[in-house]
Coordinates of C-alpha atoms and ligand atoms in Angstrom, one line a residue:
Chain A
M61 CA 0.0 0.0 0.1
N62 CA 2.6 2.4 1.1
S63 CA 4.9 1.6 -1.9
L64 CA 1.8 2.2 -4.2
L65 CA 1.3 5.6 -2.6
A66 CA 5.0 6.4 -3.0
R67 CA 5.0 5.8 -6.8
F68 CA 5.5 9.1 -8.7
P69 CA 2.4 9.1 -10.9
V70 CA 0.3 8.3 -7.9
R71 CA 2.0 10.9 -5.8
L72 CA 1.5 13.5 -8.5
L73 CA -2.2 12.6 -8.8
I74 CA -2.7 13.0 -5.1
G75 CA -0.8 16.3 -5.0
L76 CA -3.0 17.6 -7.7
A77 CA -6.2 16.7 -6.0
A78 CA -6.2 19.8 -3.6
P79 CA -5.5 22.4 -6.5
A80 CA -8.1 20.8 -8.6
L81 CA -10.7 21.1 -5.7
L82 CA -9.6 24.7 -5.4
I83 CA -10.2 25.4 -9.1
G84 CA -13.6 23.7 -8.8
W85 CA -14.6 25.8 -5.8
W86 CA -13.4 28.9 -7.7
Q87 CA -15.4 28.2 -10.8
W88 CA -18.4 27.9 -8.7
Q89 CA -17.7 31.1 -6.8
A90 CA -17.1 33.0 -10.0
S91 CA -20.4 31.9 -11.6
A92 CA -22.3 32.5 -8.4
H93 CA -21.1 36.1 -8.2
I94 CA -20.6 36.1 -4.4
V95 CA -17.4 38.1 -4.4
S96 CA -15.6 39.8 -7.4
F97 CA -13.8 36.8 -8.9
A98 CA -12.4 36.1 -12.3
P99 CA -13.7 32.7 -13.6
P100 CA -10.9 30.3 -14.5
A101 CA -11.6 30.7 -18.2
A102 CA -10.9 34.5 -17.9
V103 CA -7.6 33.8 -16.1
G104 CA -6.7 31.3 -18.8
S105 CA -7.1 33.8 -21.5
A106 CA -5.1 36.4 -19.4
L107 CA -2.4 33.8 -19.0
V108 CA -2.2 33.2 -22.8
E109 CA -2.2 36.9 -23.4
M110 CA 0.7 37.5 -21.0
L111 CA 2.6 34.6 -22.4
R112 CA 2.2 36.0 -25.9
S113 CA 3.1 39.6 -25.1
G114 CA 6.3 38.3 -23.2
D115 CA 5.2 40.2 -20.0
L116 CA 5.1 37.1 -17.9
L117 CA 8.5 35.8 -19.0
R118 CA 10.0 39.3 -18.5
D119 CA 8.6 39.6 -15.0
T120 CA 9.5 36.0 -14.0
L121 CA 13.1 36.4 -15.3
S122 CA 13.4 39.7 -13.4
T123 CA 12.2 38.2 -10.2
L124 CA 14.3 35.1 -10.6
A125 CA 17.4 37.2 -11.3
R126 CA 16.8 39.4 -8.3
A127 CA 16.1 36.5 -5.9
F128 CA 19.2 34.6 -6.9
T129 CA 21.5 37.5 -7.0
G130 CA 20.3 38.2 -3.5
L131 CA 20.8 34.6 -2.5
A132 CA 24.2 34.6 -4.1
I133 CA 25.3 37.6 -2.0
G134 CA 23.6 36.9 1.3
A135 CA 23.9 33.1 1.5
P136 CA 27.7 32.8 1.1
L137 CA 28.2 35.7 3.6
G138 CA 25.9 34.1 6.0
V139 CA 27.5 30.7 5.8
A140 CA 30.9 32.1 6.1
L141 CA 30.1 34.3 9.1
G142 CA 28.0 31.5 10.9
I143 CA 30.9 29.0 10.5
A144 CA 33.4 31.6 11.7
M145 CA 31.2 32.3 14.7
G146 CA 30.9 28.6 15.4
I147 CA 34.7 28.0 15.2
W148 CA 36.0 31.2 16.9
K149 CA 34.1 32.2 20.1
P150 CA 35.3 35.8 20.0
V151 CA 33.7 36.4 16.7
D152 CA 30.4 35.1 18.1
R153 CA 30.7 37.2 21.2
V154 CA 31.5 40.5 19.2
L155 CA 28.9 40.0 16.5
G156 CA 26.3 37.6 17.9
P157 CA 24.3 40.1 19.9
L158 CA 24.1 42.7 17.1
L159 CA 23.1 40.1 14.6
H160 CA 20.5 38.5 16.9
A161 CA 18.9 42.0 17.5
L162 CA 19.0 42.9 13.9
R163 CA 17.2 39.8 12.8
Q164 CA 14.1 40.7 14.9
V165 CA 13.3 43.4 12.4
P166 CA 11.2 41.9 9.6
M167 CA 13.0 42.2 6.3
I168 CA 10.3 44.4 4.7
G169 CA 10.9 46.7 7.7
W170 CA 14.3 47.8 6.3
L171 CA 12.8 49.0 3.1
P172 CA 11.9 52.5 4.2
L173 CA 15.4 53.1 5.6
M174 CA 17.2 51.7 2.7
G175 CA 14.9 53.7 0.4
L176 CA 16.0 56.9 2.1
W177 CA 19.6 55.9 1.9
F178 CA 19.8 54.4 -1.5
G179 CA 16.7 55.6 -3.2
V180 CA 13.9 53.4 -4.4
G181 CA 15.4 50.9 -7.0
E182 CA 17.3 47.9 -7.7
G183 CA 20.1 48.6 -5.1
T184 CA 17.6 48.8 -2.2
E185 CA 15.8 45.7 -3.4
L186 CA 18.9 43.7 -3.6
I187 CA 20.1 44.7 -0.2
V188 CA 16.9 43.6 1.5
V189 CA 16.8 40.4 -0.5
S190 CA 20.4 39.6 0.4
M191 CA 19.8 40.3 4.0
S192 CA 16.8 37.9 4.0
A193 CA 19.1 35.1 2.6
F194 CA 21.8 36.1 5.0
F195 CA 20.1 35.5 8.4
P196 CA 18.8 31.9 8.0
S197 CA 22.2 30.9 6.4
M198 CA 24.1 32.4 9.2
L199 CA 22.0 31.1 12.1
N200 CA 22.0 27.5 10.7
S201 CA 25.6 27.4 9.8
H202 CA 26.4 28.6 13.2
A203 CA 24.4 25.8 14.9
G204 CA 25.8 23.3 12.6
V205 CA 29.3 24.0 13.6
A206 CA 28.7 24.7 17.3
E207 CA 26.9 21.4 17.6
V208 CA 29.6 19.2 16.1
E209 CA 30.1 16.1 18.2
R210 CA 33.1 16.3 20.4
R211 CA 34.0 12.7 19.9
Y212 CA 34.7 13.5 16.3
L213 CA 37.0 16.4 17.2
E214 CA 38.8 13.9 19.4
V215 CA 39.6 11.7 16.4
G216 CA 41.0 14.8 14.7
S217 CA 43.2 15.4 17.7
I218 CA 44.4 11.8 17.6
L219 CA 45.2 12.2 13.9
R220 CA 47.0 15.5 14.7
F221 CA 44.8 17.6 12.5
G222 CA 45.8 21.3 12.2
T223 CA 43.1 24.0 12.3
V224 CA 42.6 24.0 8.5
Q225 CA 42.4 20.2 8.4
R226 CA 40.0 20.2 11.3
I227 CA 37.7 22.7 9.5
R228 CA 37.9 20.9 6.2
F229 CA 37.5 17.3 7.3
I230 CA 35.3 17.6 10.4
L231 CA 33.7 20.9 11.1
L232 CA 32.4 21.6 7.6
P233 CA 31.1 18.2 6.7
A234 CA 29.5 17.7 10.1
A235 CA 27.9 21.0 9.7
M236 CA 26.8 20.5 6.2
P237 CA 23.2 19.2 6.8
L238 CA 22.4 22.3 8.7
V239 CA 24.3 24.7 6.4
L240 CA 22.2 23.2 3.6
T241 CA 19.1 23.6 5.6
G242 CA 20.1 27.3 6.1
I243 CA 20.5 27.8 2.5
T244 CA 17.1 26.2 1.7
Q245 CA 15.6 28.4 4.1
A246 CA 17.5 31.4 2.6
L247 CA 16.1 30.5 -0.7
A248 CA 12.5 30.6 0.4
F249 CA 13.2 33.9 2.4
A250 CA 14.8 35.5 -0.6
W251 CA 12.0 34.6 -2.8
I252 CA 9.4 36.0 -0.4
A253 CA 11.4 39.1 0.2
T254 CA 11.9 39.6 -3.6
I255 CA 8.1 39.5 -4.3
G256 CA 7.5 41.7 -1.3
T257 CA 10.0 44.4 -2.1
E258 CA 8.9 44.5 -5.8
L259 CA 5.2 45.0 -4.6
L260 CA 6.2 47.8 -2.3
T261 CA 8.6 49.7 -4.4
G262 CA 6.9 48.9 -7.7
A263 CA 10.1 49.7 -9.6
G264 CA 11.2 48.1 -12.9
S265 CA 9.7 44.7 -13.8
G266 CA 9.1 41.6 -11.7
L267 CA 6.2 39.4 -10.5
G268 CA 5.6 41.6 -7.5
V269 CA 5.5 44.8 -9.7
A270 CA 3.0 43.0 -12.0
M271 CA 0.8 42.3 -9.0
G272 CA 0.8 45.9 -7.7
Q273 CA -0.1 47.1 -11.2
A274 CA -2.8 44.6 -11.6
Q275 CA -4.3 45.8 -8.3
M276 CA -4.3 49.4 -9.5
Q277 CA -5.8 48.4 -12.9
Q278 CA -8.3 46.2 -11.1
R279 CA -7.2 43.2 -13.3
L280 CA -8.2 40.3 -11.1
D281 CA -7.3 37.8 -14.0
V282 CA -3.8 39.2 -14.3
M283 CA -3.4 39.1 -10.5
L284 CA -4.4 35.5 -10.3
V285 CA -2.0 34.5 -13.2
V286 CA 0.9 36.2 -11.3
I287 CA 0.0 34.6 -8.0
G288 CA -0.3 31.2 -9.6
A289 CA 3.2 31.8 -11.4
T290 CA 4.8 32.7 -8.0
A291 CA 3.5 29.8 -6.3
A292 CA 4.4 27.3 -9.0
L293 CA 8.0 28.8 -9.4
G294 CA 8.6 28.9 -5.7
F295 CA 7.5 25.3 -5.5
V296 CA 9.6 24.0 -8.2
I297 CA 12.9 25.9 -7.1
N298 CA 12.4 24.7 -3.5
H299 CA 11.8 21.2 -4.8
L300 CA 15.0 21.3 -6.9
F301 CA 17.1 22.5 -4.1
R302 CA 15.8 19.8 -1.7
R303 CA 16.9 17.2 -4.3
L304 CA 20.2 18.8 -4.5
R305 CA 20.5 18.7 -0.8
R306 CA 19.6 15.2 -0.6
S307 CA 22.3 14.1 -3.2
A308 CA 24.9 16.2 -1.2
L309 CA 24.0 14.4 1.9
R310 CA 24.1 10.8 0.6
W311 CA 26.2 9.9 3.6
Q312 CA 23.3 10.4 6.0
P313 CA 21.4 7.3 7.0
S314 CA 18.0 9.0 6.5
L315 CA 16.9 12.6 6.0
P316 CA 14.7 14.5 8.3
Chain B
M70 CA 45.9 -15.2 5.4
T71 CA 47.0 -11.8 4.4
P72 CA 50.6 -11.2 5.5
Y73 CA 51.0 -8.0 7.4
P74 CA 51.0 -5.3 4.6
H75 CA 54.2 -3.5 4.8
A76 CA 57.5 -3.7 6.6
R77 CA 57.6 -2.0 9.7
E78 CA 61.5 -2.3 10.3
D79 CA 62.2 0.9 8.3
R80 CA 60.1 3.0 10.4
L81 CA 61.2 1.4 13.7
S82 CA 64.9 1.9 13.0
A83 CA 64.1 5.6 12.2
K84 CA 62.6 6.0 15.6
T85 CA 64.4 5.7 18.8
G86 CA 61.7 4.1 20.8
R87 CA 60.1 0.7 20.5
G88 CA 56.9 1.3 22.4
E89 CA 57.7 1.1 26.2
L90 CA 54.9 2.6 28.3
I91 CA 55.7 3.6 31.9
V92 CA 52.9 4.7 34.2
S93 CA 54.0 5.8 37.5
D94 CA 52.0 7.1 40.6
L95 CA 49.2 8.1 38.3
N96 CA 46.2 9.8 40.0
K97 CA 43.2 11.3 38.2
S98 CA 40.1 13.0 39.7
F99 CA 37.1 14.4 38.1
T100 CA 34.8 17.0 39.6
I101 CA 31.4 15.5 39.9
N102 CA 28.6 17.8 41.2
G103 CA 31.2 20.3 42.5
Q104 CA 33.0 17.5 44.5
P105 CA 36.4 16.2 43.4
R106 CA 36.2 12.5 43.0
R107 CA 39.2 10.1 42.7
I108 CA 38.9 8.1 39.7
L109 CA 42.2 6.5 39.3
D110 CA 44.3 5.9 42.4
N111 CA 48.0 5.4 42.4
I112 CA 48.4 3.4 39.1
N113 CA 51.9 1.9 38.5
L114 CA 52.5 -0.1 35.4
T115 CA 55.3 -0.8 33.0
V116 CA 54.3 -2.2 29.5
R117 CA 57.3 -3.7 27.8
P118 CA 58.0 -2.9 24.1
G119 CA 55.8 -5.2 21.9
E120 CA 54.0 -6.5 24.9
F121 CA 50.1 -7.1 24.7
V122 CA 48.5 -6.1 28.0
S123 CA 44.8 -6.7 28.7
I124 CA 42.8 -4.7 31.3
V125 CA 39.6 -6.0 32.9
G126 CA 37.6 -4.4 35.6
A127 CA 34.1 -3.5 36.7
S128 CA 32.2 -0.9 34.6
G129 CA 33.1 2.7 35.8
C130 CA 36.4 1.7 37.4
G131 CA 38.3 4.2 35.1
K132 CA 39.6 2.0 32.2
S133 CA 38.5 4.4 29.5
T134 CA 39.8 7.3 31.6
L135 CA 43.3 5.6 31.9
L136 CA 43.3 5.0 28.1
R137 CA 42.3 8.7 27.3
L138 CA 45.2 9.9 29.6
I139 CA 47.7 7.6 27.8
V140 CA 46.6 8.6 24.3
G141 CA 46.8 12.3 25.3
L142 CA 43.3 13.4 25.1
D143 CA 43.1 14.3 28.7
T144 CA 46.1 15.9 30.2
E145 CA 44.9 16.7 33.7
Y146 CA 46.6 14.1 36.0
S147 CA 49.2 13.8 38.5
G148 CA 52.0 11.3 38.3
E149 CA 53.9 10.3 35.2
L150 CA 53.1 8.8 31.8
R151 CA 56.0 8.2 29.6
L152 CA 56.3 6.4 26.2
D153 CA 59.9 5.5 25.4
G154 CA 61.1 8.0 28.1
E155 CA 59.1 10.9 26.6
R156 CA 56.5 12.5 28.9
I157 CA 53.0 12.3 27.4
A158 CA 51.6 15.9 27.1
T159 CA 49.3 15.7 24.2
T160 CA 48.2 13.3 21.4
S161 CA 50.8 11.9 18.9
L162 CA 50.8 9.7 15.8
D163 CA 53.0 7.3 17.9
R164 CA 50.0 6.5 20.0
G165 CA 46.8 5.2 18.3
I166 CA 43.4 4.3 19.8
V167 CA 40.4 2.4 18.9
F168 CA 37.4 3.9 20.9
Q169 CA 34.5 2.0 22.5
D170 CA 32.4 3.5 19.7
H171 CA 33.9 3.3 16.3
R172 CA 33.9 7.1 15.6
L173 CA 34.3 6.7 11.8
F174 CA 33.3 9.9 10.1
P175 CA 29.8 9.5 8.7
W176 CA 30.4 11.7 5.9
M177 CA 33.2 9.6 4.4
T178 CA 33.4 6.2 2.9
L179 CA 35.3 3.5 4.6
E180 CA 38.3 4.1 2.3
Q181 CA 38.4 7.8 2.9
N182 CA 38.1 7.3 6.6
I183 CA 41.1 5.2 6.7
E184 CA 43.1 7.2 4.2
L185 CA 42.4 10.3 6.3
A186 CA 44.4 8.8 9.2
L187 CA 47.6 9.0 6.9
L188 CA 47.0 12.7 6.3
N189 CA 49.8 13.9 8.6
T190 CA 52.1 10.9 8.4
D191 CA 55.2 10.9 6.2
T192 CA 53.8 8.0 4.2
P193 CA 54.4 8.9 0.4
R194 CA 51.3 9.9 -1.4
A195 CA 51.8 7.3 -4.1
R196 CA 51.7 4.4 -1.6
R197 CA 48.7 5.5 0.3
A198 CA 46.0 4.0 -1.8
Q199 CA 47.8 0.7 -1.6
I200 CA 48.4 0.8 2.1
V201 CA 44.7 1.6 2.7
A202 CA 43.6 -1.3 0.5
D203 CA 46.0 -3.7 2.4
H204 CA 44.4 -2.6 5.7
I205 CA 40.9 -2.9 4.3
A206 CA 41.8 -6.5 3.4
L207 CA 43.6 -7.0 6.7
V208 CA 40.2 -6.6 8.6
N209 CA 38.3 -8.5 6.0
L210 CA 36.3 -5.6 4.5
K211 CA 37.3 -5.9 0.9
G212 CA 34.3 -4.9 -1.3
F213 CA 33.2 -2.2 1.3
E214 CA 35.7 0.5 0.3
K215 CA 33.0 2.8 -1.0
A216 CA 30.4 2.1 1.7
Y217 CA 29.5 4.8 4.2
P218 CA 29.6 3.9 7.9
H219 CA 25.9 3.8 8.2
Q220 CA 25.9 1.0 5.5
L221 CA 28.2 -1.2 7.6
S222 CA 27.1 -3.4 10.5
G223 CA 28.3 -2.6 14.0
G224 CA 31.1 -5.3 13.8
M225 CA 32.2 -4.1 10.4
A226 CA 32.4 -0.6 11.5
Q227 CA 34.5 -1.6 14.5
R228 CA 36.9 -3.5 12.3
A229 CA 37.1 -0.5 10.1
A230 CA 38.1 1.5 13.2
I231 CA 40.8 -1.1 14.0
A232 CA 42.1 -0.7 10.4
R233 CA 42.1 3.1 10.7
A234 CA 44.2 2.9 14.0
L235 CA 46.6 0.4 12.5
V236 CA 47.3 2.2 9.4
T237 CA 49.5 4.8 11.0
E238 CA 51.5 2.1 12.6
P239 CA 51.6 3.6 16.1
R240 CA 54.2 2.4 18.5
L241 CA 51.5 2.0 21.1
L242 CA 48.0 1.0 20.2
L243 CA 45.2 1.4 22.7
L244 CA 42.0 -0.6 22.3
D245 CA 39.0 0.3 24.4
E246 CA 36.6 -2.7 24.3
P247 CA 37.1 -2.8 20.5
L248 CA 35.1 -6.1 20.1
G249 CA 32.4 -5.2 22.6
A250 CA 29.8 -4.8 19.9
L251 CA 30.5 -8.0 18.0
D252 CA 28.6 -11.2 18.1
A253 CA 30.3 -14.2 19.7
L254 CA 31.3 -15.7 16.3
T255 CA 32.7 -12.7 14.7
R256 CA 34.3 -11.8 18.0
V257 CA 36.3 -15.1 18.1
H258 CA 37.4 -14.4 14.5
V259 CA 38.4 -10.9 15.0
Q260 CA 40.3 -12.0 18.2
S261 CA 42.4 -14.2 16.1
E262 CA 43.0 -11.6 13.5
L263 CA 44.0 -9.2 16.1
Q264 CA 46.5 -11.7 17.5
R265 CA 47.8 -12.3 14.0
I266 CA 48.2 -8.6 13.3
W267 CA 49.9 -8.0 16.7
M268 CA 52.3 -11.0 16.1
A269 CA 53.2 -9.6 12.7
Q270 CA 53.6 -6.0 13.8
R271 CA 54.9 -6.4 17.2
S272 CA 53.8 -3.0 18.4
T273 CA 52.7 -2.5 22.0
M274 CA 49.2 -2.9 22.6
V275 CA 46.9 -2.2 25.7
M276 CA 43.3 -3.6 25.4
V277 CA 40.5 -2.9 27.7
T278 CA 37.7 -5.6 27.6
H279 CA 34.9 -7.0 29.7
D280 CA 35.6 -10.5 28.4
V281 CA 38.1 -12.3 30.6
E282 CA 38.5 -15.1 28.2
E283 CA 39.5 -12.6 25.5
A284 CA 41.8 -10.9 27.9
L285 CA 43.6 -14.1 28.5
Y286 CA 43.7 -15.2 25.0
L287 CA 45.4 -12.2 23.8
G288 CA 47.2 -10.7 26.7
D289 CA 50.8 -11.4 27.9
R290 CA 49.5 -10.0 31.1
V291 CA 46.1 -9.3 32.4
I292 CA 45.6 -6.3 34.7
V293 CA 42.6 -6.7 37.0
M294 CA 41.2 -3.4 38.2
S295 CA 38.9 -2.7 41.2
P296 CA 36.5 0.3 41.4
N297 CA 35.9 3.3 43.7
P298 CA 38.5 4.5 43.2
G299 CA 40.1 2.6 40.1
R300 CA 43.1 0.7 41.4
I301 CA 45.2 -2.2 40.0
R302 CA 44.1 -5.0 42.1
R303 CA 46.2 -7.7 40.5
I304 CA 48.4 -8.5 37.5
V305 CA 48.1 -11.9 36.1
E306 CA 51.1 -13.2 33.9
V307 CA 49.9 -15.4 31.0
D308 CA 52.8 -17.5 30.4
L309 CA 51.9 -19.1 27.1
P310 CA 53.5 -18.5 23.8
H311 CA 51.5 -17.0 20.9
P312 CA 49.5 -18.0 18.8
R313 CA 47.6 -19.6 21.6
D314 CA 45.0 -22.4 21.8
R315 CA 41.7 -21.3 23.2
R316 CA 41.3 -24.7 24.9
S317 CA 44.5 -24.4 26.9
P318 CA 43.8 -25.6 30.5
L319 CA 46.0 -22.8 31.8
L320 CA 43.8 -20.2 30.2
H321 CA 40.8 -21.8 31.8
R322 CA 42.4 -22.0 35.3
L323 CA 43.4 -18.3 35.1
K324 CA 39.9 -17.4 33.9
D325 CA 38.4 -19.0 36.9
E326 CA 40.8 -17.1 39.2
I327 CA 40.2 -13.8 37.7
L328 CA 36.4 -14.2 37.7
A329 CA 36.7 -15.1 41.4
E330 CA 38.9 -12.1 42.0
L331 CA 36.4 -9.7 40.2
T332 CA 33.3 -11.0 41.9
S333 CA 34.8 -11.2 45.4
G334 CA 35.9 -7.6 44.9
A335 CA 32.3 -6.6 44.3
D336 CA 31.2 -8.3 47.4
A337 CA 33.7 -6.9 49.6
D338 CA 33.0 -3.3 48.5
G339 CA 29.3 -4.1 49.1
D340 CA 28.4 -2.3 45.9
A341 CA 26.0 -4.4 43.9
G342 CA 25.8 -1.7 41.2
N343 CA 29.3 -2.3 40.3
L344 CA 29.1 -5.9 39.6
V345 CA 31.2 -6.7 36.7
H346 CA 29.1 -7.8 33.6
L347 CA 30.7 -10.5 31.6
P348 CA 29.5 -10.8 28.1
S349 CA 31.6 -13.9 27.6
R350 CA 29.2 -15.7 29.9
E351 CA 26.4 -15.3 27.5
A352 CA 28.6 -15.6 24.6
R353 CA 29.7 -19.2 25.3
Ligands
ATP114 N1 34.4 13.7 31.7 C1 34.0 13.2 32.9 N2 33.7 14.0 33.9 C2 33.3 13.5 35.1 N3 33.4 12.3 35.4 C3 33.9 11.4 34.5 C4 34.2 11.8 33.2 N4 34.5 10.7 32.5 C5 34.4 9.7 33.2 N5 33.9 10.0 34.5 C6 33.8 9.1 35.6 O1 34.9 8.3 35.8 C7 34.5 6.9 36.2 C8 35.3 6.1 35.2 O2 34.8 6.2 33.9 P1 35.3 5.4 32.7 O3 34.6 5.7 31.5 O4 36.9 5.4 32.8 O5 35.0 3.9 33.2 P2 35.2 2.5 32.4 O6 36.0 1.7 33.3 O7 35.7 2.8 31.1 O8 33.7 1.9 32.3 P3 33.1 1.0 31.2 O9 33.6 -0.3 31.4 O10 31.6 1.1 31.6 O11 33.5 1.6 29.9 C9 33.0 6.9 36.1 O12 32.6 6.9 37.4 C10 32.6 8.2 35.4 O13 31.5 8.7 36.0
MG115 MG1 35.0 2.5 29.1

């Protein structure tokens, strides 16, 4: 029974059941005129129109580029600092309290300040997205290194590892599961922050920008297309990354 | 049988020492609940170069603590520990250990784990792969080179840990219940392997075990320890040449003697919680 449920086509069918129900409900709502709702058919034609004009592609690419640039800046910095804090206590003592205080501010909360400093535009958006990717990477990497089991460090001592060897052969690999968890979270946070900042700043192109414009133009159909695209893309990216993580952690008996 | 992989003589001649361990007036305390507590009390012991010494004693009498001191992981003690005249102050590639748990790195394959032990040795890079392969064969793990530790059984992982400790050819090898996790059959087999390896290599070995039979089969001497605080209660000479026959009457007589010693100790201290548990009893 369980093996049947685990088969890919079966899993796909089960996974699609809830979205199908949602669409059915939506069709019924739209035809019953209870709230203002675009029927699926209208959304479908908006999708075709947006695909044809290239708007959807352009917005999607802008958002992807922004999210991944932010991730590429924030995650490595976070991983490096988190690991440094885990290895060298003084780094943690000096920077830890500041960073833990700063992360209490929701990322969107930085937008007004950054806007004042750097103007509303690409720079500000990138800073906020990078920060969103930075914190989860930093926190998880720190925990990963700090929680390395002592018994493995003792083996390193027996084998006369120097600092670099200890980091390379024990601390980093032992911390890797949590480092990758941090990066997975960073990815999700960067994605959310990207859409959020786009929506709030409304500058250039992007899925968030398109959402804002659709609201102003009262284009419910366009809005639903963009929401659908955001959800689907986020899902696919997250799924791909989880598979990457799994293959990087082959050595683990089972994954949480 | 696999002959011992590579000649040891070149290394031995390069080194001054041959693996003589001297423990004198060793005392060790731990602070438990704010109170200092004596764990090892006035331990005196000389292990001759190339000798195999077994240590038996009740659980908690300080056997692992003693090995940790000798290997240099714990340096807070009073008294003296010397290997070939040199005071032990930290870890060294001259002293290897097989821990009670195998401690292979889970993120590396069996092969990588063993090769990593050679990282800081002067073994030429070109020869390392061969040496690693020889040692994997030595502990009968051929075919599992690319396996991760979680894909090995407990006994296989323990044998891999033995290979990792042997590959650096330490002058002194410490073994902390290395076969504790093995089933009776594998255990007998690995004991013979261990004896064969030791005879070929002739490095000094000190092995802690709960199995009196095992202690006698392998040891030139058996150190019997008593708990609270850990002391050497008796040293039993096993005057039999290697390789040994398990059925030797001498071994059986000595076994009965040591068992009597261990159990009478528990009675005398009136500490039932420290009764020695002897896996060999179930194993037979
Ligand atoms: N790090 C430590 N801090 C405090 N007490 C410790 C520490 N390590 C060991 N002890 C104490 O030292 C005593 C001896 O422990 P040890 O591990 O050496 O026993 P053992 O003879 O190896 O026992 P076993 O046969 O069960 O492995 C125990 O009472 C234990 O509580
Ligand atoms: Mg122990």
